[in-house]
């Protein structure tokens, strides 16, 4: 007995029959039509999925983030981790870090608070420059976006650095107002002229982020140098017309010491990285002139 299976009519043969003028049964023609339509739908779906994958790849930004954790074995050796973050228009470096932490690795550690370039807590070293994470647009950066902690500071974990030395330097210039005379009335204001306010206005914008200190080569090599942020804070009070003369002289005595204004070599690196556009180098040079004038005696 033969076991040969009778050959079924192929689609090509069926199409040949149609070409020769022999119509197919309606049921078979309907199956062929549905088969053709199904194949077209699958091909279209495959093209759409490929386009979506390509678009998804285009709309992702590669972050290379510095990682270090002295308290966890296996993470004590500094390294960089890659994070592919979906890009959205207007996204900042801080937005991308938050997404990476919340989506990929909850142990990723960095400081942030107001997200409005006011608190100064998220100063980072991004693509080789000191920047605020919340102010830096991803669209302005080349990929991969390399995110590191501020240089010239001890790293505590990942992107968090020890700011104690920076705060000590800020406090060393006694950043508070001290007038010789107070107004007579209990609720009377300590008035300041409009011109004097304009003079000190930019210096009041400092947000204590530490970016300028991190960029300063002198501060990197001399741990005793006051640094541009502290000197700028001293400028804010020394140049205020309401400052008492004795207090101003005392402040200038602090600034003209060996590790004060004279250590500045006018490299402008602090001015370039300041996120609030404070003319730090200009303020330092003006305090140098004030220090010289205060020591001039004519007799």
Coordinates of C-alpha atoms in Angstrom, one line a residue:
X1 CA 0.0 0.0 0.0
X2 CA 1.4 3.3 -1.0
X3 CA 2.0 5.8 1.8
X4 CA 2.5 8.8 -0.5
X5 CA 0.5 11.8 0.5
X6 CA -1.4 13.4 -2.4
X7 CA 0.2 16.7 -3.3
X8 CA -1.9 19.7 -2.4
X9 CA -2.3 22.5 -4.8
X10 CA 0.3 25.2 -4.1
X11 CA -0.5 28.9 -4.0
X12 CA 1.6 29.3 -7.2
X13 CA -0.4 26.6 -9.0
X14 CA -3.6 28.2 -7.8
X15 CA -2.5 31.6 -9.1
X16 CA -1.5 29.9 -12.4
X17 CA -5.0 28.5 -12.7
X18 CA -6.4 32.0 -12.2
X19 CA -4.1 33.3 -14.8
X20 CA -5.4 30.7 -17.2
X21 CA -8.9 31.8 -16.5
X22 CA -10.0 29.0 -14.2
X23 CA -11.5 30.7 -11.1
X24 CA -10.8 29.3 -7.6
X25 CA -13.6 28.2 -5.3
X26 CA -14.8 31.1 -3.1
X27 CA -13.6 29.6 0.2
X28 CA -10.1 29.0 -1.1
X29 CA -9.9 32.4 -2.5
X30 CA -11.0 33.9 0.8
X31 CA -8.3 31.9 2.6
X32 CA -5.6 33.1 0.3
X33 CA -6.8 36.7 0.7
X34 CA -6.7 36.5 4.5
X35 CA -3.3 34.8 4.4
X36 CA -2.0 37.6 2.2
X37 CA -3.5 40.3 4.5
X38 CA -2.1 38.6 7.6
X39 CA 1.4 38.5 6.1
X40 CA 1.1 42.2 5.2
X41 CA 0.0 43.0 8.7
X42 CA 2.9 41.1 10.3
X43 CA 5.4 42.8 8.0
X44 CA 3.9 46.2 8.9
X45 CA 3.9 45.4 12.6
X46 CA 7.6 44.3 12.3
X47 CA 8.5 47.6 10.6
X48 CA 6.7 49.6 13.3
X49 CA 8.4 47.8 16.1
X50 CA 11.8 48.3 14.4
X51 CA 11.1 52.0 14.0
X52 CA 10.0 52.2 17.7
X53 CA 13.2 50.5 18.8
X54 CA 15.3 52.8 16.7
X55 CA 13.4 55.8 18.0
X56 CA 13.8 54.6 21.6
X57 CA 17.6 54.3 21.1
X58 CA 17.8 57.8 19.6
X59 CA 15.9 59.3 22.6
X60 CA 18.1 57.8 25.2
X61 CA 21.1 59.6 26.8
X62 CA 24.1 57.7 28.0
X63 CA 25.3 58.8 31.5
X64 CA 28.6 57.6 32.8
X65 CA 28.4 58.2 36.5
X66 CA 31.2 58.0 39.0
X67 CA 30.6 55.4 41.7
X68 CA 32.4 54.8 45.0
X69 CA 31.2 53.5 48.4
X70 CA 33.9 53.0 51.1
X71 CA 31.5 51.1 53.3
X72 CA 30.5 48.4 50.9
X73 CA 32.9 45.6 49.9
X74 CA 33.2 45.4 46.1
X75 CA 32.4 49.2 45.7
X76 CA 35.5 50.5 47.4
X77 CA 37.3 50.7 44.1
X78 CA 36.2 53.8 42.1
X79 CA 34.5 53.1 38.8
X80 CA 32.0 54.5 36.3
X81 CA 28.5 53.0 35.8
X82 CA 26.5 53.4 32.5
X83 CA 22.9 54.5 32.6
X84 CA 20.7 54.8 29.5
X85 CA 18.1 57.4 30.4
X86 CA 15.1 58.3 28.2
X87 CA 15.5 61.8 27.0
X88 CA 12.7 64.4 27.2
X89 CA 12.9 68.0 26.1
X90 CA 14.1 70.3 28.9
X91 CA 15.6 67.4 30.9
X92 CA 18.6 68.4 33.1
X93 CA 21.5 66.4 34.4
X94 CA 19.8 66.3 37.8
X95 CA 16.6 65.0 36.2
X96 CA 18.6 62.2 34.5
X97 CA 20.3 61.3 37.8
X98 CA 17.0 61.1 39.6
X99 CA 15.6 58.8 36.9
X100 CA 18.7 56.6 37.0
X101 CA 18.4 56.3 40.8
X102 CA 14.7 55.7 40.9
X103 CA 14.7 53.3 37.9
X104 CA 18.0 51.4 37.8
X105 CA 19.9 51.7 41.1
X106 CA 18.5 53.1 44.3
X107 CA 22.0 53.2 45.9
X108 CA 23.1 55.9 43.5
X109 CA 23.9 58.9 45.9
X110 CA 24.0 62.6 45.2
X111 CA 22.8 65.8 46.8
X112 CA 19.9 67.9 45.6
X113 CA 17.1 70.0 47.1
X114 CA 15.4 73.0 45.5
X115 CA 16.0 72.1 41.8
X116 CA 15.9 75.8 41.0
X117 CA 19.6 76.8 41.1
X118 CA 19.2 78.4 44.5
X119 CA 20.3 75.9 47.2
X120 CA 23.6 75.1 45.6
X121 CA 23.6 71.5 46.8
X122 CA 23.9 69.7 43.4
X123 CA 27.2 71.2 42.2
X124 CA 28.9 68.4 40.1
X125 CA 31.7 67.9 37.6
X126 CA 30.0 67.4 34.3
X127 CA 31.9 66.7 31.1
X128 CA 35.0 68.3 32.6
X129 CA 33.5 71.4 34.1
X130 CA 31.9 72.4 37.4
X131 CA 28.1 72.9 36.9
X132 CA 24.8 72.8 38.8
X133 CA 23.0 69.6 37.9
X134 CA 19.6 71.3 38.1
X135 CA 20.7 74.1 35.8
X136 CA 22.6 72.1 33.1
X137 CA 20.5 71.0 30.1
X138 CA 21.3 67.6 28.6
X139 CA 20.7 69.0 25.2
X140 CA 23.7 71.3 25.7
X141 CA 26.1 68.4 26.4
X142 CA 27.9 65.9 24.2
X143 CA 27.4 62.2 24.8
X144 CA 28.4 60.3 26.8
X145 CA 27.5 62.7 29.7
X146 CA 30.2 62.1 32.3
X147 CA 29.1 63.0 35.8
X148 CA 31.7 63.1 38.6
X149 CA 31.9 64.6 42.1
X150 CA 33.6 68.0 42.5
X151 CA 37.4 67.8 42.2
X152 CA 39.7 68.8 45.1
X153 CA 37.4 67.5 47.8
X154 CA 37.2 64.2 49.6
X155 CA 34.5 61.9 48.2
X156 CA 32.2 60.4 50.8
X157 CA 30.0 58.3 48.4
X158 CA 29.4 58.4 44.7
X159 CA 28.8 62.1 43.8
X160 CA 28.7 63.4 47.4
X161 CA 31.8 65.3 48.7
X162 CA 32.8 66.5 52.1
X163 CA 32.0 70.3 52.3
X164 CA 33.2 70.9 55.8
X165 CA 36.5 72.6 54.7
X166 CA 34.5 74.9 52.3
X167 CA 32.1 75.9 55.1
X168 CA 35.0 76.6 57.5
X169 CA 36.6 78.9 54.9
X170 CA 33.4 80.7 54.5
X171 CA 33.0 81.2 58.2
X172 CA 36.6 82.4 58.6
X173 CA 35.8 85.7 57.0
X174 CA 33.1 86.4 59.6
X175 CA 30.3 86.8 57.0
X176 CA 27.9 88.9 59.0
X177 CA 27.0 92.6 59.1
X178 CA 28.4 94.9 61.9
X179 CA 27.6 98.6 61.8
X180 CA 29.1 101.3 64.0
X181 CA 25.8 102.8 64.7
X182 CA 22.2 101.5 64.7
X183 CA 19.1 103.5 63.8
X184 CA 17.5 105.4 66.6
X185 CA 14.0 103.9 66.1
X186 CA 13.4 100.3 67.1
X187 CA 11.8 99.5 63.8
X188 CA 13.8 101.9 61.6
X189 CA 15.6 100.4 58.7
X190 CA 19.4 100.4 58.2
X191 CA 19.3 102.4 55.0
X192 CA 21.6 101.9 52.0
X193 CA 22.0 104.1 48.9
X194 CA 20.8 102.7 45.6
X195 CA 24.3 103.1 44.2
X196 CA 25.9 101.1 47.0
X197 CA 23.4 98.4 46.7
X198 CA 24.2 98.0 43.0
X199 CA 27.9 97.8 43.9
X200 CA 27.4 94.8 46.2
X201 CA 24.4 93.2 44.5
X202 CA 26.2 90.5 42.5
X203 CA 28.2 89.4 45.5
X204 CA 25.0 88.7 47.4
X205 CA 24.0 86.0 44.8
X206 CA 26.4 83.4 46.1
X207 CA 24.6 80.1 46.9
X208 CA 27.6 78.4 48.6
X209 CA 27.7 75.6 46.0
X210 CA 31.5 75.3 46.0
X211 CA 32.0 75.2 42.3
X212 CA 34.4 78.1 42.3
X213 CA 36.5 76.6 45.0
X214 CA 36.7 73.3 43.2
X215 CA 37.8 75.0 40.0
X216 CA 40.6 77.0 41.6
X217 CA 44.1 75.6 41.1
X218 CA 45.5 77.6 44.0
X219 CA 42.9 76.2 46.4
X220 CA 43.7 72.7 45.1
X221 CA 47.3 73.1 46.0
X222 CA 47.0 75.2 49.2
X223 CA 44.4 74.0 51.7
X224 CA 44.8 77.3 53.7
X225 CA 43.8 79.6 50.9
X226 CA 40.5 81.3 51.7
X227 CA 39.2 80.7 48.2
X228 CA 37.0 82.8 45.8
X229 CA 33.7 82.1 47.6
X230 CA 34.9 83.2 51.0
X231 CA 36.6 86.3 49.6
X232 CA 33.5 87.2 47.7
X233 CA 31.5 86.9 50.9
X234 CA 33.9 89.2 52.6
X235 CA 33.6 91.6 49.7
X236 CA 29.8 91.7 50.2
X237 CA 30.3 93.2 53.7
X238 CA 33.5 95.1 53.3
X239 CA 32.0 97.1 50.4
X240 CA 28.7 97.8 52.1
X241 CA 28.6 101.5 53.1
X242 CA 26.8 100.5 56.3
X243 CA 29.8 98.4 57.6
X244 CA 31.5 100.0 60.5
X245 CA 35.1 101.3 59.9
X246 CA 36.7 99.2 62.6
X247 CA 34.9 96.1 61.3
X248 CA 35.9 96.8 57.7
X249 CA 39.6 97.2 58.7
X250 CA 39.4 94.0 60.7
X251 CA 38.0 92.2 57.7
X252 CA 40.7 93.6 55.4
X253 CA 43.3 92.4 57.9
X254 CA 41.9 88.9 57.5
X255 CA 41.9 89.2 53.7
X256 CA 45.4 90.6 53.3
X257 CA 47.1 87.7 55.1
X258 CA 49.4 85.3 53.2
X259 CA 46.5 83.0 52.3
X260 CA 44.0 85.7 51.5
X261 CA 43.6 87.8 48.4
X262 CA 47.3 87.9 47.5
X263 CA 47.2 84.1 46.7
X264 CA 44.9 84.7 43.8
X265 CA 46.7 84.4 40.5
X266 CA 43.9 85.9 38.4
X267 CA 43.1 82.8 36.4
X268 CA 39.4 83.5 36.1
X269 CA 38.5 79.9 36.5
X270 CA 36.2 80.7 39.4
X271 CA 34.4 83.4 37.4
X272 CA 33.9 81.0 34.4
X273 CA 32.2 78.3 36.4
X274 CA 30.1 80.4 38.8
X275 CA 26.4 79.4 38.2
X276 CA 25.2 82.8 39.3
X277 CA 27.6 84.8 37.1
X278 CA 29.3 86.6 40.0
X279 CA 32.5 88.4 38.8
X280 CA 34.6 86.7 41.5
X281 CA 38.0 87.6 40.1
X282 CA 37.0 91.2 39.8
X283 CA 35.9 91.3 43.4
X284 CA 39.2 89.8 44.5
X285 CA 41.2 92.3 42.6
X286 CA 39.2 95.2 44.1
X287 CA 39.8 93.9 47.6
X288 CA 43.5 93.8 46.8
X289 CA 43.3 97.5 46.0
X290 CA 41.4 98.2 49.2
X291 CA 44.0 96.4 51.2
X292 CA 46.8 98.5 49.7
X293 CA 44.9 101.7 50.3
X294 CA 44.2 100.9 53.9
X295 CA 47.9 100.5 54.5
X296 CA 49.0 103.7 52.8
X297 CA 49.9 106.5 55.3
X298 CA 50.7 110.1 54.3
X299 CA 52.7 112.1 56.8

